[in-house]
GROMACS .gro file of C-alpha atoms in nm:
model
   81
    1UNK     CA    1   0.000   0.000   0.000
    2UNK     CA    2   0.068   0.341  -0.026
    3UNK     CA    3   0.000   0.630   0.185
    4UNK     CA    4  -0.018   0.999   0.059
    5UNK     CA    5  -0.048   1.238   0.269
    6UNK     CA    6  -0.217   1.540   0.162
    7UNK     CA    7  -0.299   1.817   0.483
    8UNK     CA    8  -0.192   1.840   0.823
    9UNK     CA    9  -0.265   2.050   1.097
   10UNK     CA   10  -0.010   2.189   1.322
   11UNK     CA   11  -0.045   2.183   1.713
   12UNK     CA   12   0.047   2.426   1.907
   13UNK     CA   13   0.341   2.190   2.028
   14UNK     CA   14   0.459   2.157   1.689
   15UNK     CA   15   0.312   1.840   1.633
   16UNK     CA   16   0.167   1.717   1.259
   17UNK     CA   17  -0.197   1.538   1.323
   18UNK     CA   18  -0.360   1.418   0.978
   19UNK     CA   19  -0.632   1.610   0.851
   20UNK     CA   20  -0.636   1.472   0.465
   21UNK     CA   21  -0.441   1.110   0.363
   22UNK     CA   22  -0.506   0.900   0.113
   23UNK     CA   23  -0.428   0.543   0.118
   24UNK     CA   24  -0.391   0.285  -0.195
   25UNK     CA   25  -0.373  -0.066  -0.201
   26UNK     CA   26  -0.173  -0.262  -0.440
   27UNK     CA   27  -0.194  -0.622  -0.616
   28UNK     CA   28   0.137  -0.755  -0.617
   29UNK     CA   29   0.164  -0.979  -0.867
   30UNK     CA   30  -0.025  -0.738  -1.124
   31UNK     CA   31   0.079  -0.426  -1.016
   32UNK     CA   32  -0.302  -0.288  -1.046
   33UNK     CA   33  -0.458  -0.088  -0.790
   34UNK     CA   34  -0.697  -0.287  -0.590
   35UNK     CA   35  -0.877   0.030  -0.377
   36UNK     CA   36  -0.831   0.323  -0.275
   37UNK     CA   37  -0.954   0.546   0.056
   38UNK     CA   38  -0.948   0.864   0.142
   39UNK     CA   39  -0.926   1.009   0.502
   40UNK     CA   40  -1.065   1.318   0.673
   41UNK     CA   41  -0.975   1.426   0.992
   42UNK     CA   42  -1.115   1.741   1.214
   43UNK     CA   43  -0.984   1.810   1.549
   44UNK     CA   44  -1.026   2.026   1.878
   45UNK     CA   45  -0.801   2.108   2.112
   46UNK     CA   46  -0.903   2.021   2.498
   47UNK     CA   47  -0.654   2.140   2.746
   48UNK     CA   48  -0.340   2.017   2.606
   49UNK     CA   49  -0.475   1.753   2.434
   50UNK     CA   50  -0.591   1.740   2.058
   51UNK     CA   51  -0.887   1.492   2.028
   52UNK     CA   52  -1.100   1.381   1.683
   53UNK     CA   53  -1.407   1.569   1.632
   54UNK     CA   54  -1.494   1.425   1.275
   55UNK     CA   55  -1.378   1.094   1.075
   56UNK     CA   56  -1.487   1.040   0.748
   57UNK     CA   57  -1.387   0.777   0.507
   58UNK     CA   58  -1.413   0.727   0.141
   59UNK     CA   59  -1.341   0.389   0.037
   60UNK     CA   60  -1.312   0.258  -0.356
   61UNK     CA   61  -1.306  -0.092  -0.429
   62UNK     CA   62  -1.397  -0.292  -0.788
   63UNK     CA   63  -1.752  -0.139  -0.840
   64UNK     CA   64  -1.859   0.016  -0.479
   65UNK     CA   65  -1.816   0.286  -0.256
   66UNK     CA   66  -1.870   0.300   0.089
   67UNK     CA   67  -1.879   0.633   0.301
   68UNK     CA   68  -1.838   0.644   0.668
   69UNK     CA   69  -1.873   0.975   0.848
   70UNK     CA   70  -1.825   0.972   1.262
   71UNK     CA   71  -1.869   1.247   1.454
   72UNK     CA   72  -1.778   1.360   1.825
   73UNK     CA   73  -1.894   1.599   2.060
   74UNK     CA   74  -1.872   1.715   2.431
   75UNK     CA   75  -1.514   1.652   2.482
   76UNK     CA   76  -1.453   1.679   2.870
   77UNK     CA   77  -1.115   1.585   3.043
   78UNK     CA   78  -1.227   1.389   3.364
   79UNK     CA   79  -0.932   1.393   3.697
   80UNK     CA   80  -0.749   1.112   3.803
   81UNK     CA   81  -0.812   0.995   4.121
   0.00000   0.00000   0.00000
């Protein structure tokens, strides 16, 4: 396989986190692309922490597509105890 990566956002820390990749998959013996998906990444920052608000995923393979789009809200950090 093969991973492109197309967008990142920057932290704060300096840190890359994905926001656009795309990833291909390979036959071997052929040489022909088998599929090919495309993520999408969204993030918030809570405290010092950078957590997923959105994941979607476009997916390619023979004759279908498949798209799945998560969401997440209400990020709270909770204390040890």
């Amino acid at each position: 396989f093969t991973i492109s990566v197309l967008d990142v956002h920057l932290n704060p820390e300096g840190k890359y986190l994905p926001t656009t990749f795309n990833v291909t998959y390979w036959d071997r013996a052929s040489g022909k692309m088998k599929a090919s998906e495309t993520h999408l990444n969204e993030w918030v920052r809570v405290g010092a922490f950078d957590l997923p608000t959105r994941f979607i995923l476009l997916r390619a393979e023979d004759e279908k597509r498949e798209i799945l789009d998560m969401e997440f809200s209400n990020h709270k950090l909770t204390e040890e105890k």
